[in-house]
mmCIF file of C-alpha atoms and ligand atoms in Angstrom:
data_model
loop_
_atom_site.group_PDB
_atom_site.id
_atom_site.type_symbol
_atom_site.label_atom_id
_atom_site.label_comp_id
_atom_site.label_asym_id
_atom_site.label_seq_id
_atom_site.Cartn_x
_atom_site.Cartn_y
_atom_site.Cartn_z
ATOM 1 C CA MET A 1288 -14.272 -7.002 -17.776
ATOM 2 C CA LYS A 1289 -16.174 -4.677 -15.468
ATOM 3 C CA SER A 1290 -16.396 -6.594 -12.214
ATOM 4 C CA VAL A 1291 -13.406 -6.378 -9.891
ATOM 5 C CA LYS A 1292 -13.800 -10.106 -9.093
ATOM 6 C CA THR A 1293 -13.546 -10.988 -12.797
ATOM 7 C CA ILE A 1294 -10.598 -8.641 -13.338
ATOM 8 C CA CYS A 1295 -8.791 -10.273 -10.400
ATOM 9 C CA VAL A 1296 -9.158 -13.712 -11.990
ATOM 10 C CA HIS A 1297 -8.651 -12.978 -15.686
ATOM 11 C CA ALA A 1298 -6.881 -9.683 -16.469
ATOM 12 C CA GLY A 1299 -3.352 -10.146 -17.804
ATOM 13 C CA THR A 1300 -3.436 -13.962 -17.849
ATOM 14 C CA LEU A 1301 -0.897 -15.288 -20.382
ATOM 15 C CA PHE A 1302 -2.186 -17.763 -22.931
ATOM 16 C CA ASP A 1303 -0.420 -21.114 -22.878
ATOM 17 C CA ASN A 1304 0.087 -21.856 -26.577
ATOM 18 C CA VAL A 1305 1.829 -25.180 -25.918
ATOM 19 C CA THR A 1306 -0.759 -26.990 -23.785
ATOM 20 C CA LYS A 1307 -3.661 -24.520 -23.731
ATOM 21 C CA GLY A 1308 -3.616 -24.837 -19.937
ATOM 22 C CA VAL A 1309 -5.666 -22.351 -17.919
ATOM 23 C CA THR A 1310 -2.864 -20.678 -15.942
ATOM 24 C CA SER A 1311 -0.044 -18.426 -17.146
ATOM 25 C CA PRO A 1312 3.192 -20.219 -18.093
ATOM 26 C CA ILE A 1313 6.248 -18.996 -16.153
ATOM 27 C CA TYR A 1314 8.970 -17.516 -18.370
ATOM 28 C CA THR A 1315 12.188 -18.015 -16.418
ATOM 29 C CA SER A 1316 14.697 -17.150 -19.113
ATOM 30 C CA THR A 1317 17.123 -14.262 -18.665
ATOM 31 C CA SER A 1318 18.227 -14.540 -22.294
ATOM 32 C CA TYR A 1319 15.797 -13.991 -25.196
ATOM 33 C CA ALA A 1320 16.205 -13.891 -28.975
ATOM 34 C CA TYR A 1321 16.592 -10.339 -30.249
ATOM 35 C CA LEU A 1322 17.177 -10.391 -34.011
ATOM 36 C CA ASP A 1323 13.531 -10.124 -35.020
ATOM 37 C CA LEU A 1324 12.394 -7.853 -32.135
ATOM 38 C CA ASP A 1325 12.174 -4.053 -31.836
ATOM 39 C CA GLU A 1326 12.765 -4.188 -28.074
ATOM 40 C CA ALA A 1327 15.151 -6.518 -26.247
ATOM 41 C CA VAL A 1328 13.461 -8.725 -23.624
ATOM 42 C CA TYR A 1329 15.234 -9.019 -20.278
ATOM 43 C CA PRO A 1330 13.951 -9.333 -16.672
ATOM 44 C CA ARG A 1331 15.431 -5.985 -15.573
ATOM 45 C CA TYR A 1332 13.745 -4.276 -18.506
ATOM 46 C CA TYR A 1333 10.432 -5.219 -16.791
ATOM 47 C CA ASN A 1334 9.223 -6.775 -20.052
ATOM 48 C CA ILE A 1335 9.277 -10.544 -19.612
ATOM 49 C CA PRO A 1336 5.776 -11.933 -20.250
ATOM 50 C CA ASN A 1337 4.920 -12.599 -16.570
ATOM 51 C CA THR A 1338 5.866 -9.064 -15.504
ATOM 52 C CA LYS A 1339 3.860 -7.549 -18.349
ATOM 53 C CA GLY A 1340 0.847 -9.774 -17.581
ATOM 54 C CA VAL A 1341 0.639 -8.803 -13.903
ATOM 55 C CA GLY A 1342 1.259 -5.184 -14.928
ATOM 56 C CA GLU A 1343 -1.920 -5.459 -17.032
ATOM 57 C CA LYS A 1344 -3.833 -6.894 -14.069
ATOM 58 C CA ILE A 1345 -2.833 -4.076 -11.709
ATOM 59 C CA ALA A 1346 -3.615 -1.497 -14.421
ATOM 60 C CA ALA A 1347 -7.083 -3.006 -14.943
ATOM 61 C CA LEU A 1348 -7.738 -3.066 -11.180
ATOM 62 C CA GLU A 1349 -6.675 0.573 -10.751
ATOM 63 C CA GLN A 1350 -8.468 1.732 -13.933
ATOM 64 C CA ALA A 1351 -5.128 2.934 -15.309
ATOM 65 C CA GLU A 1352 -3.563 2.782 -18.776
ATOM 66 C CA ALA A 1353 -0.438 0.990 -17.576
ATOM 67 C CA GLY A 1354 0.847 -1.076 -14.657
ATOM 68 C CA MET A 1355 4.232 -2.314 -13.496
ATOM 69 C CA VAL A 1356 5.571 -4.822 -10.981
ATOM 70 C CA PHE A 1357 8.634 -4.246 -8.767
ATOM 71 C CA SER A 1358 10.736 -6.298 -6.361
ATOM 72 C CA SER A 1359 9.293 -4.420 -3.353
ATOM 73 C CA GLY A 1360 6.984 -1.579 -2.438
ATOM 74 C CA MET A 1361 10.019 0.564 -1.587
ATOM 75 C CA ALA A 1362 11.474 -0.104 -5.066
ATOM 76 C CA ALA A 1363 8.231 1.248 -6.577
ATOM 77 C CA ILE A 1364 8.234 4.257 -4.214
ATOM 78 C CA THR A 1365 11.892 5.255 -4.594
ATOM 79 C CA THR A 1366 11.845 4.712 -8.374
ATOM 80 C CA THR A 1367 8.808 6.985 -8.677
ATOM 81 C CA LEU A 1368 10.265 9.731 -6.477
ATOM 82 C CA LEU A 1369 13.607 9.675 -8.285
ATOM 83 C CA THR A 1370 11.839 9.772 -11.662
ATOM 84 C CA PHE A 1371 9.884 12.956 -11.031
ATOM 85 C CA LEU A 1372 12.199 14.810 -8.617
ATOM 86 C CA ARG A 1373 15.561 16.262 -9.607
ATOM 87 C CA SER A 1374 18.130 18.382 -7.794
ATOM 88 C CA GLY A 1375 16.562 21.779 -7.005
ATOM 89 C CA ASP A 1376 12.993 20.397 -6.929
ATOM 90 C CA HIS A 1377 10.688 20.313 -3.928
ATOM 91 C CA ALA A 1378 7.999 17.791 -2.915
ATOM 92 C CA VAL A 1379 5.135 17.850 -0.411
ATOM 93 C CA PHE A 1380 4.376 14.737 1.659
ATOM 94 C CA GLN A 1381 1.450 14.076 3.930
ATOM 95 C CA THR A 1382 1.924 13.085 7.561
ATOM 96 C CA GLY A 1383 1.494 9.443 8.614
ATOM 97 C CA LEU A 1384 3.778 7.961 5.970
ATOM 98 C CA TYR A 1385 4.892 4.335 6.103
ATOM 99 C CA GLY A 1386 8.126 4.261 8.202
ATOM 100 C CA GLY A 1387 10.356 3.236 5.268
ATOM 101 C CA THR A 1388 8.981 6.038 3.091
ATOM 102 C CA PHE A 1389 9.371 8.518 5.965
ATOM 103 C CA ASN A 1390 12.994 7.409 6.351
ATOM 104 C CA PHE A 1391 13.761 7.909 2.653
ATOM 105 C CA VAL A 1392 12.078 11.311 2.605
ATOM 106 C CA ALA A 1393 13.532 12.582 5.894
ATOM 107 C CA ARG A 1394 17.043 11.109 5.585
ATOM 108 C CA GLU A 1395 17.897 10.554 1.917
ATOM 109 C CA LEU A 1396 16.070 12.980 -0.386
ATOM 110 C CA ASP A 1397 18.194 15.981 0.540
ATOM 111 C CA SER A 1398 21.375 14.113 -0.453
ATOM 112 C CA PHE A 1399 19.980 14.222 -4.024
ATOM 113 C CA GLY A 1400 19.501 17.998 -3.691
ATOM 114 C CA ILE A 1401 15.735 17.504 -3.388
ATOM 115 C CA GLU A 1402 13.832 19.579 -0.841
ATOM 116 C CA SER A 1403 10.736 18.280 0.904
ATOM 117 C CA ASP A 1404 8.115 19.155 3.478
ATOM 118 C CA ILE A 1405 6.083 16.698 5.517
ATOM 119 C CA ALA A 1406 2.756 18.319 6.397
ATOM 120 C CA ARG A 1407 1.711 18.640 10.051
ATOM 121 C CA ASP A 1408 -1.813 17.483 9.107
ATOM 122 C CA ASN A 1409 -3.451 16.187 5.951
ATOM 123 C CA GLU A 1410 -6.011 18.914 5.341
ATOM 124 C CA PRO A 1411 -5.862 19.860 1.636
ATOM 125 C CA ALA A 1412 -5.369 23.536 2.663
ATOM 126 C CA THR A 1413 -2.323 22.569 4.788
ATOM 127 C CA LEU A 1414 -0.858 20.519 1.941
ATOM 128 C CA GLU A 1415 -1.476 23.371 -0.519
ATOM 129 C CA SER A 1416 0.140 25.927 1.814
ATOM 130 C CA LEU A 1417 3.428 23.988 1.458
ATOM 131 C CA VAL A 1418 3.501 24.233 -2.352
ATOM 132 C CA ARG A 1419 6.355 26.461 -3.592
ATOM 133 C CA ALA A 1420 7.512 27.673 -7.011
ATOM 134 C CA ASN A 1421 9.855 24.650 -7.321
ATOM 135 C CA THR A 1422 7.354 22.023 -6.034
ATOM 136 C CA LYS A 1423 7.006 19.182 -8.544
ATOM 137 C CA LEU A 1424 5.252 16.381 -6.674
ATOM 138 C CA ILE A 1425 2.692 15.746 -3.937
ATOM 139 C CA TYR A 1426 2.554 12.392 -2.141
ATOM 140 C CA ILE A 1427 -0.233 10.970 0.011
ATOM 141 C CA GLU A 1428 -1.002 7.675 1.750
ATOM 142 C CA THR A 1429 -4.606 6.996 2.748
ATOM 143 C CA PRO A 1430 -5.637 5.237 4.925
ATOM 144 C CA SER A 1431 -2.308 5.934 6.575
ATOM 145 C CA ASN A 1432 -0.076 3.702 8.645
ATOM 146 C CA PRO A 1433 -0.742 3.078 11.527
ATOM 147 C CA LEU A 1434 -3.431 5.608 12.543
ATOM 148 C CA LEU A 1435 -5.667 5.065 9.485
ATOM 149 C CA LEU A 1436 -5.817 8.809 8.839
ATOM 150 C CA ILE A 1437 -7.917 9.666 5.799
ATOM 151 C CA THR A 1438 -6.775 12.222 3.231
ATOM 152 C CA ASP A 1439 -9.307 13.676 0.783
ATOM 153 C CA ILE A 1440 -8.072 12.155 -2.493
ATOM 154 C CA ARG A 1441 -10.275 14.280 -4.811
ATOM 155 C CA ALA A 1442 -9.123 17.511 -3.146
ATOM 156 C CA VAL A 1443 -5.453 16.505 -3.484
ATOM 157 C CA GLY A 1444 -5.961 15.542 -7.146
ATOM 158 C CA LYS A 1445 -7.511 18.956 -7.753
ATOM 159 C CA LEU A 1446 -4.767 20.944 -6.036
ATOM 160 C CA ALA A 1447 -2.111 18.913 -7.847
ATOM 161 C CA LYS A 1448 -3.675 19.813 -11.213
ATOM 162 C CA LYS A 1449 -3.992 23.478 -10.196
ATOM 163 C CA HIS A 1450 -0.268 23.681 -9.372
ATOM 164 C CA LYS A 1451 0.818 21.261 -12.157
ATOM 165 C CA LEU A 1452 2.252 18.729 -9.689
ATOM 166 C CA VAL A 1453 2.613 15.009 -10.224
ATOM 167 C CA SER A 1454 0.341 13.398 -7.615
ATOM 168 C CA VAL A 1455 1.276 10.063 -6.042
ATOM 169 C CA ILE A 1456 -0.592 7.860 -3.590
ATOM 170 C CA ASP A 1457 0.466 4.812 -1.592
ATOM 171 C CA ASN A 1458 -2.738 2.759 -1.863
ATOM 172 C CA THR A 1459 -1.388 -0.265 0.033
ATOM 173 C CA PHE A 1460 -3.717 -0.137 3.050
ATOM 174 C CA ALA A 1461 -6.875 0.142 0.950
ATOM 175 C CA SER A 1462 -5.977 -2.276 -1.885
ATOM 176 C CA PRO A 1463 -7.377 -1.667 -5.390
ATOM 177 C CA VAL A 1464 -10.574 -3.412 -4.323
ATOM 178 C CA ASN A 1465 -11.429 -0.759 -1.733
ATOM 179 C CA GLN A 1466 -10.072 2.365 -3.393
ATOM 180 C CA ASN A 1467 -9.202 3.508 -6.932
ATOM 181 C CA PRO A 1468 -7.451 6.909 -6.753
ATOM 182 C CA ILE A 1469 -6.904 7.406 -10.524
ATOM 183 C CA PRO A 1470 -10.576 8.123 -11.340
ATOM 184 C CA LEU A 1471 -10.490 10.500 -8.325
ATOM 185 C CA GLY A 1472 -7.738 12.559 -10.000
ATOM 186 C CA ILE A 1473 -4.422 11.069 -8.780
ATOM 187 C CA ASP A 1474 -1.657 10.396 -11.327
ATOM 188 C CA ILE A 1475 0.291 7.476 -9.873
ATOM 189 C CA VAL A 1476 -0.902 4.688 -7.569
ATOM 190 C CA ILE A 1477 1.654 2.592 -5.697
ATOM 191 C CA HIS A 1478 1.242 -0.645 -3.745
ATOM 192 C CA SER A 1479 3.465 -2.651 -1.494
ATOM 193 C CA ALA A 1480 2.312 -5.886 -3.164
ATOM 194 C CA THR A 1481 3.924 -7.666 -0.216
ATOM 195 C CA LYS A 1482 0.656 -6.851 1.575
ATOM 196 C CA TYR A 1483 -2.884 -7.384 0.199
ATOM 197 C CA LEU A 1484 -1.943 -8.100 -3.428
ATOM 198 C CA GLY A 1485 0.361 -10.948 -2.327
ATOM 199 C CA GLY A 1486 -2.021 -11.665 0.524
ATOM 200 C CA HIS A 1487 -0.342 -14.730 2.060
ATOM 201 C CA SER A 1488 2.706 -13.208 3.833
ATOM 202 C CA ASP A 1489 5.057 -15.128 1.561
ATOM 203 C CA ILE A 1490 6.228 -12.799 -1.202
ATOM 204 C CA CYS A 1491 7.901 -9.383 -1.334
ATOM 205 C CA ALA A 1492 6.821 -7.234 -4.293
ATOM 206 C CA GLY A 1493 5.687 -3.790 -5.348
ATOM 207 C CA ALA A 1494 3.276 -2.495 -7.980
ATOM 208 C CA LEU A 1495 2.367 0.752 -9.630
ATOM 209 C CA ALA A 1496 -0.313 2.034 -12.021
ATOM 210 C CA CYS A 1497 -0.550 5.288 -14.023
ATOM 211 C CA SER A 1498 -0.881 6.766 -17.534
ATOM 212 C CA ASN A 1499 1.263 5.545 -20.446
ATOM 213 C CA GLU A 1500 3.019 8.905 -20.426
ATOM 214 C CA HIS A 1501 4.067 8.721 -16.770
ATOM 215 C CA MET A 1502 4.913 5.031 -17.146
ATOM 216 C CA GLY A 1503 7.325 5.820 -19.986
ATOM 217 C CA ARG A 1504 9.342 8.053 -17.643
ATOM 218 C CA ILE A 1505 9.149 5.661 -14.663
ATOM 219 C CA ARG A 1506 10.275 2.701 -16.797
ATOM 220 C CA LYS A 1507 13.356 4.591 -17.960
ATOM 221 C CA MET A 1508 14.448 5.237 -14.353
ATOM 222 C CA ALA A 1509 13.420 1.725 -13.250
ATOM 223 C CA LEU A 1510 15.760 0.141 -15.811
ATOM 224 C CA SER A 1511 18.673 1.989 -14.209
ATOM 225 C CA LEU A 1512 17.674 1.390 -10.594
ATOM 226 C CA GLY A 1513 17.008 -2.284 -11.286
ATOM 227 C CA GLY A 1514 14.237 -3.122 -8.814
ATOM 228 C CA SER A 1515 12.626 -5.808 -10.996
ATOM 229 C CA LEU A 1516 11.033 -9.039 -9.753
ATOM 230 C CA ASN A 1517 11.829 -12.599 -10.866
ATOM 231 C CA ALA A 1518 9.281 -14.543 -12.922
ATOM 232 C CA GLN A 1519 8.530 -17.161 -10.256
ATOM 233 C CA THR A 1520 7.545 -14.520 -7.696
ATOM 234 C CA VAL A 1521 5.618 -12.552 -10.312
ATOM 235 C CA TYR A 1522 3.669 -15.732 -11.006
ATOM 236 C CA LEU A 1523 2.943 -16.189 -7.273
ATOM 237 C CA LEU A 1524 1.698 -12.600 -7.197
ATOM 238 C CA GLU A 1525 -0.601 -13.273 -10.151
ATOM 239 C CA ARG A 1526 -1.941 -16.411 -8.457
ATOM 240 C CA SER A 1527 -2.616 -14.474 -5.245
ATOM 241 C CA MET A 1528 -4.314 -11.594 -6.997
ATOM 242 C CA LYS A 1529 -6.919 -13.972 -8.425
ATOM 243 C CA THR A 1530 -8.465 -14.151 -4.940
ATOM 244 C CA LEU A 1531 -7.823 -10.530 -3.933
ATOM 245 C CA ALA A 1532 -11.441 -9.388 -4.168
ATOM 246 C CA LEU A 1533 -12.715 -12.406 -2.215
ATOM 247 C CA ARG A 1534 -10.114 -11.936 0.506
ATOM 248 C CA MET A 1535 -10.801 -8.218 0.803
ATOM 249 C CA GLU A 1536 -14.542 -8.844 1.131
ATOM 250 C CA GLN A 1537 -13.923 -11.067 4.172
ATOM 251 C CA GLN A 1538 -11.205 -8.815 5.623
ATOM 252 C CA ASN A 1539 -13.431 -5.712 5.322
ATOM 253 C CA ARG A 1540 -16.243 -7.547 7.093
ATOM 254 C CA ASN A 1541 -14.024 -9.007 9.822
ATOM 255 C CA ALA A 1542 -12.257 -5.699 10.554
ATOM 256 C CA GLY A 1543 -15.583 -3.848 10.824
ATOM 257 C CA LEU A 1544 -16.908 -6.387 13.362
ATOM 258 C CA ILE A 1545 -13.680 -6.406 15.383
ATOM 259 C CA ALA A 1546 -13.446 -2.588 15.426
ATOM 260 C CA GLU A 1547 -16.997 -2.381 16.818
ATOM 261 C CA TRP A 1548 -16.229 -5.037 19.412
ATOM 262 C CA LEU A 1549 -12.947 -3.425 20.518
ATOM 263 C CA SER A 1550 -14.695 -0.033 20.817
ATOM 264 C CA ALA A 1551 -17.000 -1.542 23.444
ATOM 265 C CA GLN A 1552 -14.165 -2.934 25.643
ATOM 266 C CA LYS A 1553 -13.361 -0.928 28.761
ATOM 267 C CA GLU A 1554 -9.667 -1.963 28.635
ATOM 268 C CA VAL A 1555 -9.329 -0.267 25.224
ATOM 269 C CA ARG A 1556 -8.693 3.491 25.182
ATOM 270 C CA ARG A 1557 -9.255 4.145 21.490
ATOM 271 C CA VAL A 1558 -9.871 2.318 18.211
ATOM 272 C CA TYR A 1559 -8.740 3.775 14.890
ATOM 273 C CA TYR A 1560 -10.791 2.382 11.978
ATOM 274 C CA PRO A 1561 -12.223 4.499 9.151
ATOM 275 C CA GLY A 1562 -15.426 2.458 9.181
ATOM 276 C CA LEU A 1563 -16.290 3.666 12.707
ATOM 277 C CA LYS A 1564 -18.655 6.648 12.784
ATOM 278 C CA ASP A 1565 -16.455 8.460 15.347
ATOM 279 C CA HIS A 1566 -13.342 8.222 13.149
ATOM 280 C CA PRO A 1567 -12.468 11.779 12.051
ATOM 281 C CA GLY A 1568 -12.084 10.669 8.424
ATOM 282 C CA HIS A 1569 -15.234 8.512 8.290
ATOM 283 C CA GLU A 1570 -17.292 10.802 6.025
ATOM 284 C CA THR A 1571 -14.429 11.290 3.551
ATOM 285 C CA ALA A 1572 -13.658 7.560 3.633
ATOM 286 C CA LYS A 1573 -17.304 6.823 2.761
ATOM 287 C CA LYS A 1574 -16.991 9.049 -0.321
ATOM 288 C CA GLN A 1575 -13.743 7.592 -1.663
ATOM 289 C CA MET A 1576 -13.630 3.967 -0.483
ATOM 290 C CA ASN A 1577 -15.699 0.939 -1.525
ATOM 291 C CA GLY A 1578 -14.844 -0.792 1.752
ATOM 292 C CA PHE A 1579 -12.997 0.346 4.894
ATOM 293 C CA GLY A 1580 -10.235 -2.269 4.724
ATOM 294 C CA GLY A 1581 -8.752 -4.933 6.953
ATOM 295 C CA MET A 1582 -6.421 -2.749 9.039
ATOM 296 C CA LEU A 1583 -7.267 -1.317 12.437
ATOM 297 C CA THR A 1584 -5.243 0.151 15.270
ATOM 298 C CA PHE A 1585 -6.119 0.368 18.936
ATOM 299 C CA GLU A 1586 -4.602 1.638 22.142
ATOM 300 C CA LEU A 1587 -4.766 -0.295 25.408
ATOM 301 C CA LYS A 1588 -5.644 1.675 28.540
ATOM 302 C CA THR A 1589 -3.442 0.058 31.173
ATOM 303 C CA ALA A 1590 -2.404 -3.398 29.930
ATOM 304 C CA ASP A 1591 1.207 -3.855 28.862
ATOM 305 C CA PRO A 1592 1.153 -4.122 25.043
ATOM 306 C CA VAL A 1593 3.981 -6.686 24.902
ATOM 307 C CA GLN A 1594 2.353 -8.940 27.533
ATOM 308 C CA PHE A 1595 -0.963 -8.591 25.710
ATOM 309 C CA GLN A 1596 0.634 -9.774 22.450
ATOM 310 C CA ASP A 1597 2.332 -12.667 24.276
ATOM 311 C CA LYS A 1598 -1.063 -13.895 25.517
ATOM 312 C CA LEU A 1599 -2.596 -14.117 22.043
ATOM 313 C CA LYS A 1600 -2.992 -17.678 20.774
ATOM 314 C CA LEU A 1601 -4.358 -17.312 17.240
ATOM 315 C CA ILE A 1602 -3.243 -13.814 16.273
ATOM 316 C CA ARG A 1603 0.514 -13.830 15.711
ATOM 317 C CA PRO A 1604 2.644 -10.891 16.906
ATOM 318 C CA SER A 1605 4.582 -10.309 13.710
ATOM 319 C CA VAL A 1606 5.462 -7.544 11.276
ATOM 320 C CA SER A 1607 3.942 -6.660 7.897
ATOM 321 C CA LEU A 1608 0.244 -6.835 7.034
ATOM 322 C CA GLY A 1609 -2.411 -7.803 4.518
ATOM 323 C CA GLY A 1610 -2.160 -11.607 4.677
ATOM 324 C CA VAL A 1611 -4.871 -14.207 5.241
ATOM 325 C CA ASP A 1612 -3.544 -14.798 8.785
ATOM 326 C CA SER A 1613 -4.406 -12.209 11.451
ATOM 327 C CA ILE A 1614 -1.230 -10.622 12.800
ATOM 328 C CA ILE A 1615 -0.517 -7.832 15.275
ATOM 329 C CA CYS A 1616 2.370 -5.476 15.972
ATOM 330 C CA ALA A 1617 3.335 -2.423 17.992
ATOM 331 C CA PRO A 1618 4.333 0.237 15.407
ATOM 332 C CA ALA A 1619 6.703 1.876 17.945
ATOM 333 C CA LEU A 1620 8.735 -1.369 17.956
ATOM 334 C CA THR A 1621 8.371 -2.272 14.267
ATOM 335 C CA SER A 1622 7.488 -0.042 11.290
ATOM 336 C CA HIS A 1623 8.339 3.184 13.135
ATOM 337 C CA ARG A 1624 11.270 2.010 15.302
ATOM 338 C CA HIS A 1625 13.817 4.066 13.319
ATOM 339 C CA LEU A 1626 12.052 7.318 14.151
ATOM 340 C CA SER A 1627 13.422 9.523 16.924
ATOM 341 C CA GLU A 1628 11.226 10.042 20.013
ATOM 342 C CA ALA A 1629 10.285 13.514 18.723
ATOM 343 C CA GLU A 1630 9.408 12.127 15.275
ATOM 344 C CA LYS A 1631 7.277 9.394 16.872
ATOM 345 C CA THR A 1632 5.419 11.966 18.946
ATOM 346 C CA GLY A 1633 4.903 14.087 15.834
ATOM 347 C CA GLU A 1634 3.479 11.100 13.964
ATOM 348 C CA GLY A 1635 1.229 10.125 16.903
ATOM 349 C CA ILE A 1636 3.023 6.817 17.550
ATOM 350 C CA THR A 1637 2.680 5.885 21.234
ATOM 351 C CA ASP A 1638 4.141 2.777 22.910
ATOM 352 C CA GLY A 1639 0.649 1.417 23.702
ATOM 353 C CA LEU A 1640 -0.501 1.475 20.100
ATOM 354 C CA LEU A 1641 -1.239 -1.918 18.514
ATOM 355 C CA ARG A 1642 -1.901 -2.422 14.813
ATOM 356 C CA LEU A 1643 -4.021 -5.410 13.853
ATOM 357 C CA SER A 1644 -3.951 -6.780 10.316
ATOM 358 C CA VAL A 1645 -7.202 -8.719 10.209
ATOM 359 C CA GLY A 1646 -7.091 -12.006 8.316
ATOM 360 C CA ILE A 1647 -9.805 -14.115 6.700
ATOM 361 C CA GLU A 1648 -10.460 -16.373 9.708
ATOM 362 C CA ASP A 1649 -13.897 -16.580 11.349
ATOM 363 C CA PRO A 1650 -14.351 -13.211 13.100
ATOM 364 C CA ASP A 1651 -15.624 -14.936 16.276
ATOM 365 C CA ASP A 1652 -12.337 -16.795 16.616
ATOM 366 C CA ILE A 1653 -10.347 -13.553 16.279
ATOM 367 C CA ILE A 1654 -12.578 -11.786 18.824
ATOM 368 C CA ASN A 1655 -12.355 -14.726 21.262
ATOM 369 C CA ASP A 1656 -8.569 -14.566 21.071
ATOM 370 C CA LEU A 1657 -8.527 -10.798 21.736
ATOM 371 C CA GLU A 1658 -10.980 -11.261 24.608
ATOM 372 C CA GLN A 1659 -8.957 -13.946 26.415
ATOM 373 C CA ALA A 1660 -5.758 -11.893 26.031
ATOM 374 C CA LEU A 1661 -7.463 -8.719 27.345
HETATM 375 N N1 PLP B 2363 3.797 1.233 1.966
HETATM 376 C C1 PLP B 2363 3.182 0.738 3.037
HETATM 377 C C2 PLP B 2363 1.891 1.344 3.481
HETATM 378 C C3 PLP B 2363 3.743 -0.324 3.743
HETATM 379 O O1 PLP B 2363 3.130 -0.806 4.835
HETATM 380 C C4 PLP B 2363 4.991 -0.876 3.307
HETATM 381 C C5 PLP B 2363 5.640 -1.995 4.022
HETATM 382 O O2 PLP B 2363 5.332 -2.297 5.151
HETATM 383 C C6 PLP B 2363 5.597 -0.313 2.192
HETATM 384 C C7 PLP B 2363 4.966 0.724 1.535
HETATM 385 C C8 PLP B 2363 6.907 -0.824 1.681
HETATM 386 O O3 PLP B 2363 6.709 -2.017 1.014
HETATM 387 P P1 PLP B 2363 7.806 -3.193 0.920
HETATM 388 O O4 PLP B 2363 8.087 -3.671 2.291
HETATM 389 O O5 PLP B 2363 7.148 -4.191 0.027
HETATM 390 O O6 PLP B 2363 9.018 -2.581 0.289
#
């Protein structure tokens, strides 16, 4: 299967031996026979058929040897960090991390004896300057949340190999349709599957793809941390991922049109979208992305951002992202609310910033809604 659309539909589908039905059966059991098996099957061992099937789909989409499904994006992120970082180690993180990741890095890692640096910008030279003798891992997130900053994935892959670091990327904002970091040199790709992979704002899940070797280590830690997902939700994730490529096609197109339109509005101070020619990461994004994604952020000039959201009729002010419905939020009040004022300033999070997760509706309807609210 070469085409991403075909992979979305078919990779990892379980064969129904009983009825020969087209869709994967759901294996709900938490107790499986063991006498004739080499490996015990159990949901928290991440090896029930549904979990393994969707793991194969994410691996195929990310061009990786192995894939794994978790109960949340944060379960995938924390399991990965705690697999490759031990007391006395150091890790380098880019700026513009998802708020939950930032929180874990800034407030929890040191309690495990792990040192870390969050870069002041995402230039490969800046990231490299933070590498020390005890650095074991480098972590990036591109496009980043909420400013859609672009980090040069190839350059980070290269510097990670030079310094023998495990390289990790949060690929949530791009989705595997728009960006595949493994062929660009990154070791481990993580997704909050709650977002585009789930795609309908109704499931919480995480996913990860990497080599068999790295997966062996991650699985060992994952069994202890226990962030596995139940079969019913794994099945919903599989069902959603069948339409991932189609949804992304429409969301890429819609976001591009809306970003152009917002850029022309005099009430809007600035639009952040990697598809816009004036975006500082546009040229790099063109080299590493197949599409610019469905996320965009903009800043209002004078209008009150809360009143603006209240006036919207179609676009719902609500948290999270990546679903078929267009939703909007102010990062200062949502994903980044736990940050101190100084941390928010450092991350470029102003009160007037609004992050739009563009859905699959008709773009004219989304633009009309923004226009009447403006
Ligand atoms: N990474 C990004 C970019 C996110 O936006 C989120 C959630 O908003 C996460 C990770 C965490 O994922 P989850 O909420 O599924 O744990």
